[in-house]
Every structure is written in structure tokens, then in C-alpha cells.
C-alpha angles and dihedrals in degrees: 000000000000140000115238125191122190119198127227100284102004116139117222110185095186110219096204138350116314130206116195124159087217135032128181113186103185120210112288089021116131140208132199155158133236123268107299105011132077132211134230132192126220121187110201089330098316110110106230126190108250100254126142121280136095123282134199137189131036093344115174130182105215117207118194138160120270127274112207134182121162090345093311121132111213133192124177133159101255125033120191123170119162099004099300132103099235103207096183081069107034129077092216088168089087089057103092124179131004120041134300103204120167093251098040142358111214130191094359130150128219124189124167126177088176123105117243097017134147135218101192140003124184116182142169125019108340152116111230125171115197102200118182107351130160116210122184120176122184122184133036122306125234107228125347103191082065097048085239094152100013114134089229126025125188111194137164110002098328116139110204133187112190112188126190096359129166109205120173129166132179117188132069124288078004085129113175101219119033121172124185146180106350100348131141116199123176122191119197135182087347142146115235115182128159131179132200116251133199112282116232115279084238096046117116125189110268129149097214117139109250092022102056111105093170147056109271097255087211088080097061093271156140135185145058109229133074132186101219130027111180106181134170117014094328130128124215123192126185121188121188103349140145102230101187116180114174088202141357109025146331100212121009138163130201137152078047120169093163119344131168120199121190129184122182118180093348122171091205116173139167116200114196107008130349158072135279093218148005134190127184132181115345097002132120120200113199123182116189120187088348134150119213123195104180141148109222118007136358085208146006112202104189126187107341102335117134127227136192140197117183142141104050096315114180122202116183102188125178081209132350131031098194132349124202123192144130125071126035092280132276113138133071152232130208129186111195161138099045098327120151126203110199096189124168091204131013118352092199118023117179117172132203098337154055146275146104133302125190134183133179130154097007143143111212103186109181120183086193086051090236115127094170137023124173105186144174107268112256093195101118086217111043092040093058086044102059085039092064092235097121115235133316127268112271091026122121125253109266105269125235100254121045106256144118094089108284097324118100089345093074094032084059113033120184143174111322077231139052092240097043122106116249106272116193124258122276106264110213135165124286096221123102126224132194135166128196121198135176090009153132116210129183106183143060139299113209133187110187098150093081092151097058115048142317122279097222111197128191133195124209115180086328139142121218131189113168140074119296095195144146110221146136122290109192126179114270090217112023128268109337120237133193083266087062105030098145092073084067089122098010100130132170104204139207129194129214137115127293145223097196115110097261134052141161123293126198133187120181119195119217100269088054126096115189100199101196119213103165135045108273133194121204148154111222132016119193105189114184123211112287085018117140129212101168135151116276110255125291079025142115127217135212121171114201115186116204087337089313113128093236126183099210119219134212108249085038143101133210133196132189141044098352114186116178105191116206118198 
């Protein structure tokens, strides 16, 4: 062990791993690595950024070969591609306890106060269990649709199983579980949190693949740091684990090309913005026995992405339930099998597009009294996008690959593979569809994108009170901006009949009763035999087609301008 000083401006390109018991790097002084390698410092097993000050202890300046993705260096504490640790390109000094081995690492800690750092990254074709680890990541990450910074990274064909793990990260993009291209990464009993960092002084709002470092405002939100990213084809499962964002989101996809997101028996929470899941292209999100505490929305499904709740879910939002958007439609969600939504606004909110909605077994609890809004968008992008009016002025050129969570990526799809031509976008109906069966639902059902396709609603052995209507939904506050980001969703509405093409359809089967306690305004009304549609209580009801005072009967169907006045 050696001292080593460095003096204000000196350069020391350090030829191999060094190992000195104090180090003092005086302001200006630099240190570096050879061509094609990169150094990390560790002080007594704590990976620290190469700034000046004096350190003191077993400090080791660590030199490896670089790691490089999309023009990306990494450097991470364990490296494993093909089933084999590769020390020429890990910075094991920083794990510390336990045992690195080329098939599992058990009972390590991790702990990095450098920007852009890994913990651990498994490639190639390979099994690799993480059991017990403690990782700990300070400081912003670098990319984090790549996974540069993440505490865990799946790449290639690895299948990894992390237990018991802490995992805890603070900066932005510093996400803690990345998984990329074919990878298969499975999370069980585990802690997840992840908390924002400072943006760079030079950063600037952009929603590019690779150079976003931030939530896209344009979604309600606020933050820069998520816990999950899954890209590409790869699968992530959690099981029993506790996901915590305090902003941004708990568990997103983006790049996807097919990507599949489970969640069983999840605790998964966002403190101050953000979602509990997104999904995004060819991926299916699917939450068994979770509880979601979230602020905005328990999921975002965006373009023709699929999302599940089943097996006693509970989601506890202070807005949204679920929001769907991007795309023309295509895609599903289904709520089953004993889940709850607690919601204060919307439990469903679509805007400006298709797609399927289905509900059995459910409980849909709204303070605001909406089950179902299907809206306008209100994302500057994506609205001008499915309007056909370009983009608006100050946002980037589409990039080359779909990212950036449902905002250019959609409006711009392009080959499932790097090497594949450009194909053009799925084209799917605009109508949405969404059936309810075996429920009880108190709340509205609202129809305000009249110009872009029907909301078609069926009833199966289910018992309605609340408003089925088409009407206006205006913003409560003027257009938002990204200064006001957090009125993104927030409507007044106004119901009334429409002239637009589109309206709202309803079909109730023979075991349904629709009690009606506010105006409502529809197209089309299907009402089977033993069927009820009836005033809610301490009301009186009067039905007008097409202007026509009608007294509607059980086994028949009415189109037109329906108009069922409550008083």
C-alpha cells in the first residue's frame, strides 16, 4: 500500500489497478485510464466518483476493459456473460461480502456513490440467481433505456432470479432493474425503492430514446427516476415484493418490441407522481393479488398493449385508475376475479382512441362518481399526431427506434427489429368497446370524443345508477402546459347530445337494471327481455327518440337521438 498526491492540474492515466491506503486529488487534477478501459475508484469497498479530495483507507483504483452498448461505457461491479464472472470487466472490489461465483452471488453489498454505475450485469446465455444482496446507487444514472446505472441488468439470454434482495437507488434514470433484448429476469420476496435526483444544469426536456432523463410531462407527471425498465423482447416477474417510486413510475416498459410484466402479490407504491405500470406496444401487463398506492395511475396501457387485474387486486389512487391512450386502439384491459379500484377521479380514462375494456367481478369505486371517460386527448403530441397536424412546434423529429413511453415512438412505428424495413402502423377501430359482467357499479359512463369513434357498453347481470351519456369534457384550467402538467386529465364535463358522427351505445341483458340519476344522452339503446331501465330512486323518468316522447319496453332496441330526462 502507497500514498499518492496529485497536484492542481496534474494527469495520471493509470496503466493497471492500483492499490494506495491514501489518496489526495487536488482541484484541476485528473485521473484516467488507458484507451479503451476506464477506471473506478473504491474506498474501503464503497465505490466513490474521481473528484478531488483526500482519501483514506483501502482505496483502489480499479482499471477494466470497456463495456460498451450504443455508445455507452459501463462499468459495474460484476460482470457475467455467458456464464462466466469476467474480471477484466467488473470492479468486484465494490462487492463486498458474501461470494461472487460464475453461476450465483450470495449475501453481497453493493454500495456506489458514482454516476452511471452498475451493480450487476448478467449477459449471454446464461442462469444466474442473485440471494441476499444489498445494493445501494447514489448519483444519477446514464441511460436508462439502455440499463447504464441500474442496480441489476439482464441482457442477451440470461435468465436471472434475484431473492431477498434491497435494492435501493437515489439520482435520476438511476433505475434499480433494467432488462433488455431476450432476457428473462424474475424478482422474488424483495425490496425495490427508487428515489428522483437533480437533472443536469445543461439538460433540456426532450422525449428522445437514449436522452430522456425524465417522465414525458405530457402524461400528468412528475419525476425522473423509475424502478423497472423491461425493453426490447424481455420478461420481468416480481413475487412478493415491495416496488416504491417516489416519482415517475414502479414498473415501466418502453423500446418494447415484445415484452411481457408480471406482478403476483406485489406491494407497488408511488409517493409524490406517477404510475404503477406501464405497458407500451406488444406487451401484456398482468397483477395478480397486488396492491397498488399510487398517485396518478395504477396503470398506463398505451397503443395496443394489454393489461390484467385479477385475483383480489387493490388499487388506491388519489386520481386515475387506468389511463389508455396512444395509438388508434387495439389492446385490452380486463379487471376480475374480486379486484377493487378506489379511484378520486376517473376509474378508466381512454383518450382519443379504441380499444377493449372488460370487467367481471369487480368492484369500481369513484369519489368523483365516473366510471368511464373516454376523452379528447389533451397530450399536446399525441393529439396532434392522431389528428394528422404534425407536431407541435419545440418538439423533437421522430427517432429512429419507438421509445419514450407512448409519446413519438407510436406516432411513428417502426420494424420489430433493427434490421427490419419500416412497416406501417396497425391500423384498429376507434371504437371502444367495454363489457361489465357480475357488478355493481355507482358512477358515470361519458363519451366526449364524439369525433373519433363509439363507446359501446354491455351489461351482463349488472346493476347500473349513474348517468350513460355523450357530452363535452373541457379543460378546468386551459390548455395544460408542461408548467402545469398536473391538469393533463383534469376535465369539467358537460353532458348533452351530439351531432358528431359517433356517439355512445348500451345493451343490457335480462338479469341488468340501468337506474338512471342524471340526464343522459345515447344512440342506441339494446334492452333484452326482463331487462330494467328505471329512474333512480326519489326520480322521475321520461325517454324522447329522436324528439319522439317513447315509453321504452324490456325484448326492444332504439337508435337515434335518445334522450332519458331525470327529474
Amino acid at each position: 500500500m502507497s500514498r499518492k498526491d496529485l497536484e492542481k492540474g496534474s494527469k495520471w492515466i493509470v496503466q493497471e489497478t492500483t492499490c494506495l491506503n491514501e489518496l489526495i486529488i487536488a482541484e484541476g487534477a485528473s485521473i484516467t485510464a488507458p484507451e479503451g478501459y476506464s477506471v473506478t475508484m473504491t474506498v474501503d469497498g464503497v465505490n466513490k466518483p474521481i473528484v478531488s479530495g483526500k482519501y483514506q483507507g483501502e482505496v483502489i483504483l480499479n482499471v477494466t476493459e470497456n463495456l460498451m452498448i450504443d455508445s455507452n461505457v459501463f462499468k459495474t461491479a460484476v460482470y457475467v456473460e455467458n456464464g462466466k464472472v469476467v474480471p477484466e470487466k467488473s470492479v468486484l472490489a465494490f462487492a463486498i461480502g458474501g461470494e461472487v461465483t460464475d453461476t450465483y452471488a450470495k449475501n453481497i453489498t453493493l454500495t456506489s456513490e458514482e454516476e452511471a454505475v452498475n451493480g450487476i450485469y448478467i449477459t449471454g446465455d446464461c442462469e444466474y440467481s442473485i440471494d441476499n444482496a444489498t445494493i445501494t446507487m447514489t448519483g444519477n444514472g446514464g441511460n436508462d433505456f439502455v440499463g447504464c446505472g441500474a442496480g441489476i441488468l439482464a441482457n442477451g439470454n440470461a435468465k436471472v432470479t434475484v431473492n431477498k434482495a434491497k435494492i435501493k437507488t437515489h439520482g435520476a434514470v438511476r433505475t434499480a432493474i433494467f432488462a433488455g433484448e431476450h432476457s428473462m429476469l424474475t424478482v422474488n420476496d424483495s425490496s425495490i425503492e427508487v428515489l428522483d435526483g437533480k437533472l443536469p444544469d445543461d439538460y433540456t426536456f426532450t422525449i428522445e430514446p437514449g436522452k430522456m432523463k425524465e417522465v414525458p410531462w405530457m402524461l400528468g407527471l412528475s419525476g425522473n427516476c423509475r424502478a423497472t425498465n423491461a425493453v426490447a423482447y424481455s420478461t420481468v416477474r416480481y413475487n412478493n415484493t415491495h416496488i416504491k417510486a417516489q416519482k415517475w413510475g414502479c414498473l415501466s416498459t418502453d423500446a418494447v418490441d415484445c415484452c411481457r410484466l408480471y406482478a403476483t402479490n406485489c406491494l407497488i407504491e408511488t409517493v409524490e407522481s406517477g404510475y404503477g405500470a406501464y405497458t407500451i406496444s406488444d406487451c401484456q401487463g398482468y397483477f395478480s393479488g397486488c396492491t397498488f398506492n399510487i398517485n396518478d395511475y395504477a396503470l398506463v396501457i398505451a397503443s395496443e398493449s394489454y393489461g390484467t387485474f385479477t385475483d383480489g387486486c387493490v388499487v388506491n389512487s388519489e386520481r386515475f385508475g387506468v389511463m389508455i391512450h396512444g395509438g388508434t386502439g387495439g389492446g385490452a384491459l380486463t379487471i376480475n376475479k374480486g379486484s377493487v379500484f378506489n379511484t378520486k377521479k376517473a376509474v378508466v380514462l381512454v383518450k382519443e382512441r379504441g380499444g377493449n375494456i372488460i370487467v367481471e367481478d369487480a368492484e369500481l369505486n369513484s369519489e368523483s362518481g365516473i366510471v368511464l371517460l373516454a376523452m379528447e386527448s389533451d397530450d399536446p403530441i399525441l393529439r396532434a399526431i392522431a389528428r394528422g397536424e404534425g407536431l407541435p412546434p419545440g418538439f423533437p423529429l421522430p427517432p429512429d427506434k419507438d421509445g419514450a413511453e407512448g409519446e413519438i415512438n407510436e406516432a411513428w412505428t417502426t420494424g420489430k427489429t433493427e434490421d427490419a424495413p419500416k412497416k406501417e402502423p396497425p391500423v384498429f377501430s376507434t371504437n371502444l368497446e367495454a363489457s361489465f359482467k357480475n357488478v355493481n357499479l355507482k358512477g358515470d359512463f361519458i363519451n366526449s370524443m364524439t369525433k373519433r369513434g363509439d363507446v359501446i357498453l354491455s351489461f351482463e347481470n349488472a346493476i347500473i345508477t349513474g348517468a350513460i351519456t355523450t357530452g363535452i369534457s373541457e379543460p378546468i384550467d386551459g390548455e395544460p402546459t408542461q408548467e402545469t402538467y398536473y391538469m393533463i386529465g383534469e376535465v369539467e364535463n358537460t353532458y348533452c347530445s351530439t351531432d358528431d358522427e359517433y356517439g355512445i351505445k348500451v345493451s343490457l341483458d335480462g338479469k341488468s337494471t340501468w337506474r338512471v340519476d342524471k340526464t343522459s344522452y345515447l344512440n342506441r339503446i339494446s334492452i333484452a327481455a326482463d331487462s330494467s331501465i328505471i329512474a333512480a330512486d326519489g326520480k322521475t323518468l321520461t325517454v324522447t327518440v329522436n324528439g319522439a316522447p317513447t315509453s321504452i319496453q324490456a325484448g326492444e332496441t332504439y337508435e337515434g337521438k335518445i334522450v332519458l330526462t331525470v327529474k
